[in-house]
XYZ file of C-alpha atoms in Angstrom:
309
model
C 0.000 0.000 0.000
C 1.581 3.375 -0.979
C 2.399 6.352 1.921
C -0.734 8.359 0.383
C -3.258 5.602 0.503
C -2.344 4.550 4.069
C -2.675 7.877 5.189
C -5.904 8.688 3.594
C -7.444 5.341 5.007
C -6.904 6.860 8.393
C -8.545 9.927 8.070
C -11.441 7.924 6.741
C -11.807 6.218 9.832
C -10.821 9.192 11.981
C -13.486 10.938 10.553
C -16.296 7.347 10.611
C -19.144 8.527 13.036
C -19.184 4.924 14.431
C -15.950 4.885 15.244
C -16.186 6.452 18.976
C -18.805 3.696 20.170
C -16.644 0.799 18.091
C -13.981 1.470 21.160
C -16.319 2.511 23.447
C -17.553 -1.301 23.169
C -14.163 -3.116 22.867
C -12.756 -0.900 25.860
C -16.335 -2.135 27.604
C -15.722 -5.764 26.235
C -12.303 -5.681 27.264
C -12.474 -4.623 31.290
C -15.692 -7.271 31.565
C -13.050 -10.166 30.204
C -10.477 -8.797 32.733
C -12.722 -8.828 35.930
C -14.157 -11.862 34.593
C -10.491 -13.609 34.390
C -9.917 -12.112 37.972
C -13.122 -13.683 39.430
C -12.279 -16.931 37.723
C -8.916 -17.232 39.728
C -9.728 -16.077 43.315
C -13.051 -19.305 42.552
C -10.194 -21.480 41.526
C -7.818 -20.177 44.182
C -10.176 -21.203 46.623
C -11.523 -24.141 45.130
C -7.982 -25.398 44.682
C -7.281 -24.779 48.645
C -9.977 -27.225 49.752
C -9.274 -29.774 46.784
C -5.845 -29.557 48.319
C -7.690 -30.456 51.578
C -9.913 -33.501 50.312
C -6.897 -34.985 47.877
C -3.810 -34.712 49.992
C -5.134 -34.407 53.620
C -2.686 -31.977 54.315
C -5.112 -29.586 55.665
C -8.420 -29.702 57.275
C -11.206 -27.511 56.119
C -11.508 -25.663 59.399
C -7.712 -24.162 58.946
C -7.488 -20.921 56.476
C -4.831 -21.562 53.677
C -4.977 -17.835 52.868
C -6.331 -16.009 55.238
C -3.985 -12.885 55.391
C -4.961 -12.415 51.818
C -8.650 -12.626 51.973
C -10.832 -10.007 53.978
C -12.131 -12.371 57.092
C -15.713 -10.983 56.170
C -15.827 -13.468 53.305
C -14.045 -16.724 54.508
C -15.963 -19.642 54.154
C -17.772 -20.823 56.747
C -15.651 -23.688 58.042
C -13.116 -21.527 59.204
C -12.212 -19.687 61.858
C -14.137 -16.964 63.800
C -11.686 -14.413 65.316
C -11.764 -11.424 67.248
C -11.472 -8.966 64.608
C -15.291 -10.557 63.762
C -16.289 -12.594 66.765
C -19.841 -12.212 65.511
C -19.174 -13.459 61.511
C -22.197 -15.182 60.074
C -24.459 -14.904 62.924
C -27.771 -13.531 63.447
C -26.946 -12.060 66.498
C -24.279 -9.778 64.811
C -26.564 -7.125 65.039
C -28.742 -7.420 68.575
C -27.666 -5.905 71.747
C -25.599 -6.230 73.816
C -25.160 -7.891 77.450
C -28.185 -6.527 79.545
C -28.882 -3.870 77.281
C -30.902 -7.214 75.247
C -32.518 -8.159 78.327
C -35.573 -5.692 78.687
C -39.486 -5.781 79.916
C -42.124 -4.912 78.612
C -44.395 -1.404 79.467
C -46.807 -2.783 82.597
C -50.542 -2.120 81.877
C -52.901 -2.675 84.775
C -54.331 -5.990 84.704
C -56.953 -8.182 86.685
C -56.326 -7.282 90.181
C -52.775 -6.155 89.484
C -52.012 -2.450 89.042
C -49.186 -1.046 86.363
C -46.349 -0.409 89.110
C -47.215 -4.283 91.187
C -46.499 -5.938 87.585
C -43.692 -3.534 86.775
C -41.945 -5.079 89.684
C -42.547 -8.312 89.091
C -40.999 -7.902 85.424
C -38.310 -6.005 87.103
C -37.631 -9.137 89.266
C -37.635 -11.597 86.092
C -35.255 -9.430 84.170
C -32.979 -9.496 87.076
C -33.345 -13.346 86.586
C -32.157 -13.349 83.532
C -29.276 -10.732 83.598
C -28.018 -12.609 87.078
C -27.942 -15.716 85.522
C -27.037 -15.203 81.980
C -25.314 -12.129 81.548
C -23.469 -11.074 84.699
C -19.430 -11.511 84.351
C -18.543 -13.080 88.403
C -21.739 -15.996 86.973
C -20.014 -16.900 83.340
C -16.778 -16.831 85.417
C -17.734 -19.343 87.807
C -19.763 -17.664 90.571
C -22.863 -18.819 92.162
C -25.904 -15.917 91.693
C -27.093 -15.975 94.930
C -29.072 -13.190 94.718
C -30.956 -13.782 91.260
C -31.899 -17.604 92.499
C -32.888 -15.882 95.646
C -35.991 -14.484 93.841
C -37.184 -18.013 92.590
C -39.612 -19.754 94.811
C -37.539 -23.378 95.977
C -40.679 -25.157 96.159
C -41.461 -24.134 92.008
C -38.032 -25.603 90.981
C -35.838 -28.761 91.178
C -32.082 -28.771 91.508
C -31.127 -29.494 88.097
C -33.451 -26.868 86.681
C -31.869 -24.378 89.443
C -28.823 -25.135 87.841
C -29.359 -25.252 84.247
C -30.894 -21.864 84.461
C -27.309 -20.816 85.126
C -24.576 -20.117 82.239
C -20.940 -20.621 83.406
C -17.710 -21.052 81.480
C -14.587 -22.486 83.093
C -12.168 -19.997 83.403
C -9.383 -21.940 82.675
C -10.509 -22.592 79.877
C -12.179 -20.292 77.878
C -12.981 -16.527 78.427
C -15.661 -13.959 77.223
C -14.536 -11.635 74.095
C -14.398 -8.522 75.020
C -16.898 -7.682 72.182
C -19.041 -8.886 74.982
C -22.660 -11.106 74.804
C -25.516 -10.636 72.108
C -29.023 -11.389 73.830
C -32.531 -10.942 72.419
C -35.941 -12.463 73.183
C -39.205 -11.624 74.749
C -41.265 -10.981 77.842
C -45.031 -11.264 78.215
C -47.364 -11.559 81.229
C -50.995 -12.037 81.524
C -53.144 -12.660 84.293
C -54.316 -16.205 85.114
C -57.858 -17.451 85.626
C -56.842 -17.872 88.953
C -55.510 -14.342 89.195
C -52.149 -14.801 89.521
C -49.637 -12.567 87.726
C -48.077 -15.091 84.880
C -44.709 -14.204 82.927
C -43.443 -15.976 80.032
C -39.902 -16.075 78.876
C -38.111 -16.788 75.301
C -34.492 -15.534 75.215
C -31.429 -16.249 73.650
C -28.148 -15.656 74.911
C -25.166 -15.597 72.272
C -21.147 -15.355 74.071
C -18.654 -14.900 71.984
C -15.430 -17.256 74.352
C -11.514 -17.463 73.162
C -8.983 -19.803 75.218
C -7.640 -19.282 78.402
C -4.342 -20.971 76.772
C -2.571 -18.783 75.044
C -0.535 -18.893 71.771
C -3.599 -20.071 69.810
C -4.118 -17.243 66.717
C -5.955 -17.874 63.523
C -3.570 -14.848 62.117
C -1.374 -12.944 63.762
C -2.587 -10.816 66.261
C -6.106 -12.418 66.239
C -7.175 -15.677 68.622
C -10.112 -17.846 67.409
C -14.037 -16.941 68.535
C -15.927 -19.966 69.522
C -19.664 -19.331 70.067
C -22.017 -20.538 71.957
C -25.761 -20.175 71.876
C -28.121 -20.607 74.998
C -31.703 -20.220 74.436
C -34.291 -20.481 77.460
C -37.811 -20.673 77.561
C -40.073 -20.489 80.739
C -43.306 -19.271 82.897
C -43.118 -17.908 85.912
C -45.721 -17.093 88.025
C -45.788 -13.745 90.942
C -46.681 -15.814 94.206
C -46.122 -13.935 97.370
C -43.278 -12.042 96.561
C -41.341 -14.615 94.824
C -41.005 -16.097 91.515
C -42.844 -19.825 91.137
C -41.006 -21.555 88.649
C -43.328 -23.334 85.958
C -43.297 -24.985 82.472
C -38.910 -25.219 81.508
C -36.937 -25.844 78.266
C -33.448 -25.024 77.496
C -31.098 -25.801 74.396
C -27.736 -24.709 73.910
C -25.643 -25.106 71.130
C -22.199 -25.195 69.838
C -20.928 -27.297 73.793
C -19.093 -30.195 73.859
C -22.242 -31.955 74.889
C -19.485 -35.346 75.466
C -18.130 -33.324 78.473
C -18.480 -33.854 82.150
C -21.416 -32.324 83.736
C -19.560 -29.864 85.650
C -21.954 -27.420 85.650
C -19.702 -25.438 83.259
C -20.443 -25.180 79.197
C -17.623 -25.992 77.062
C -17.447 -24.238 73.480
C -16.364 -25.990 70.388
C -14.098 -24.107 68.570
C -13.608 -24.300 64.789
C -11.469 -27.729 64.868
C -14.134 -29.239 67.518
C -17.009 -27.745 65.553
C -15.527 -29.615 62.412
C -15.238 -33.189 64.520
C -18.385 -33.170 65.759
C -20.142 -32.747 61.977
C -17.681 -35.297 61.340
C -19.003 -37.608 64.191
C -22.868 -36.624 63.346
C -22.552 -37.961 59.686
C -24.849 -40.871 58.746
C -26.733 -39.767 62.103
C -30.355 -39.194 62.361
C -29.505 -36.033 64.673
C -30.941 -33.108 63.081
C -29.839 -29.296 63.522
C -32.030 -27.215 65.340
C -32.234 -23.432 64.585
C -32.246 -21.489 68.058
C -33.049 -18.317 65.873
C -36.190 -19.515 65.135
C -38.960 -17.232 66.731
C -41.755 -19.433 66.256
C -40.088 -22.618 68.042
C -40.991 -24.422 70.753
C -38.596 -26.429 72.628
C -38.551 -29.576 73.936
C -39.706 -29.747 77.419
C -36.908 -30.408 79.971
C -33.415 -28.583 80.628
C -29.842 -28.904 79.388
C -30.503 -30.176 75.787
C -27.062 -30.178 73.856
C -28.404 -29.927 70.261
C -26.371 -29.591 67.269
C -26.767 -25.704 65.574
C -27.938 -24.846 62.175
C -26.000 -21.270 62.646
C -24.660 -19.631 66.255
């Protein structure tokens, strides 16, 4: 082709009206191959990290083979929780926290009972709950003398006393200092009878890392185990003290194979894994403590396995 004609040919196209949305496409075309290409290799990055784990053995699901690299907020499920995100994947990311998730509802004068006689006796239940669930000397070991002290004895048998209690073993695991998640509710009604009758669904979520140290998912960050307590009961106001009625308690995410030491004992990410690992080819199913509209099995201390914590 001579000088002249080459030249001419690209003022032709300089000058094409098409030719602005002709690169406006490929430059389009091109950028969706490249993030496309990029997508493709962090899929078979991972992927290729857990066939690593199934083929060679090497490495069990439950320990990150990348994890400085990829933002904790997305590692799969099987690893890990840490306390940069104590609370990753759960439902109870967002509740409240400690007592501030442990509240009454507005007294309304009912039956015989006026607004400020039920107020109290919601007051006394919440104090229940926060003495036995939520307050830092109980998870660490210590009896709540004071919160039993408002249950009737006659309404309640030892092992319920006991179950209504959440304690960790402090030499063995700890509470995060991102502190517990707790939600529920409180209603009350008056009986046929006309006695003052509360009812109780909470859950309790604590966030626990070892007493041992050394342990770190990544630098700088020790692994979150989680465990879930959910509680449902009726109480009912008789002469100044709280009779204990109907009783059901799960928790999940315990070592329910451990002594009954009136301690719970979290499973953390490797114990988690060994216990799904146990439960295969099992008829146990997973029970979903989130669920509102549940009603548990009657009875306390039931160790069930978790759908989520």
């Amino acid at each position: 082709m001579e000088p002249r004609d080459y030249v001419a040919r690209l003022r032709a196209q300089a000058s094409d009206p098409g030719r602005e949305e002709a690169l406006r496409r490929d430059r389009r075309a091109r950028r969706l191959k490249i993030g496309l290409v990029t997508a493709a290799g962090g899929v078979v990055l991972g992927g290729f990290g857990f066939w690593l784990t199934d083929v060679t053995g090497e490495r069990p699901p439950y320990e990150p083979y990348g994890a400085k690299v990829i933002h904790e907020e997305v590692w799969p499920l099987e690893w890990p929780y840490t306390v940069d995100m104590p609370f990753r994947n759960s439902p109870a990311s967002g509740w409240a926290e400690g007592a501030d998730g442990v509240y009454a509802p507005v007294p309304m004068a009912s039956g015989d009972f006026t607004a400020k006689e039920i107020a109290a006796v919601l007051e006394d239940v919440r104090t229940l709950l926060v003495g036995t669930n939520v307050s830092e000397d109980t998870l660490a070991g210590a009896e709540p003398t004071a919160a039993l002290a408002l249950l009737d004895p006659r309404g309640a048998g030892e092992a319920v006393r006991k179950d209504l209690v959440t304690r960790f073993d402090p030499e063995e695991a700890y509470l995060d200092e991102s502190g517990i998640r707790s939600r529920g509710t409180m209603t009350y009604r008056v009986s046929e009878a006309g006695k003052l009758m509360v009812r109780v669904d909470w859950v309790f979520v604590y966030p626990l890392v070892r007493a041992e140290a050394g342990h770190e998912v990544v630098p700088g960050a020790p692994e979150v185990a989680r465990i879930a307590v959910r509680r449902q009961f009726t109480v009912t106001s008789t002469d100044g003290k709280l009779m204990l009625g109907a009783y059901a308690s799960e928790v999940a995410n315990h070592d329910c194979s451990a002594p009954k030491d009136g301690y719970l004992h979290p499973l953390f990410a490797e114990g988690r894994w060994k216990a799904a690992q146990a439960a295969k080819g099992t008829q146990v199913a997973q029970a979903d403590l989130y669920d509102e509209n549940r009603v548990l099995a009657s009875g306390p201390g039931h160790c069930v396995t978790p759908s989520g914590t």
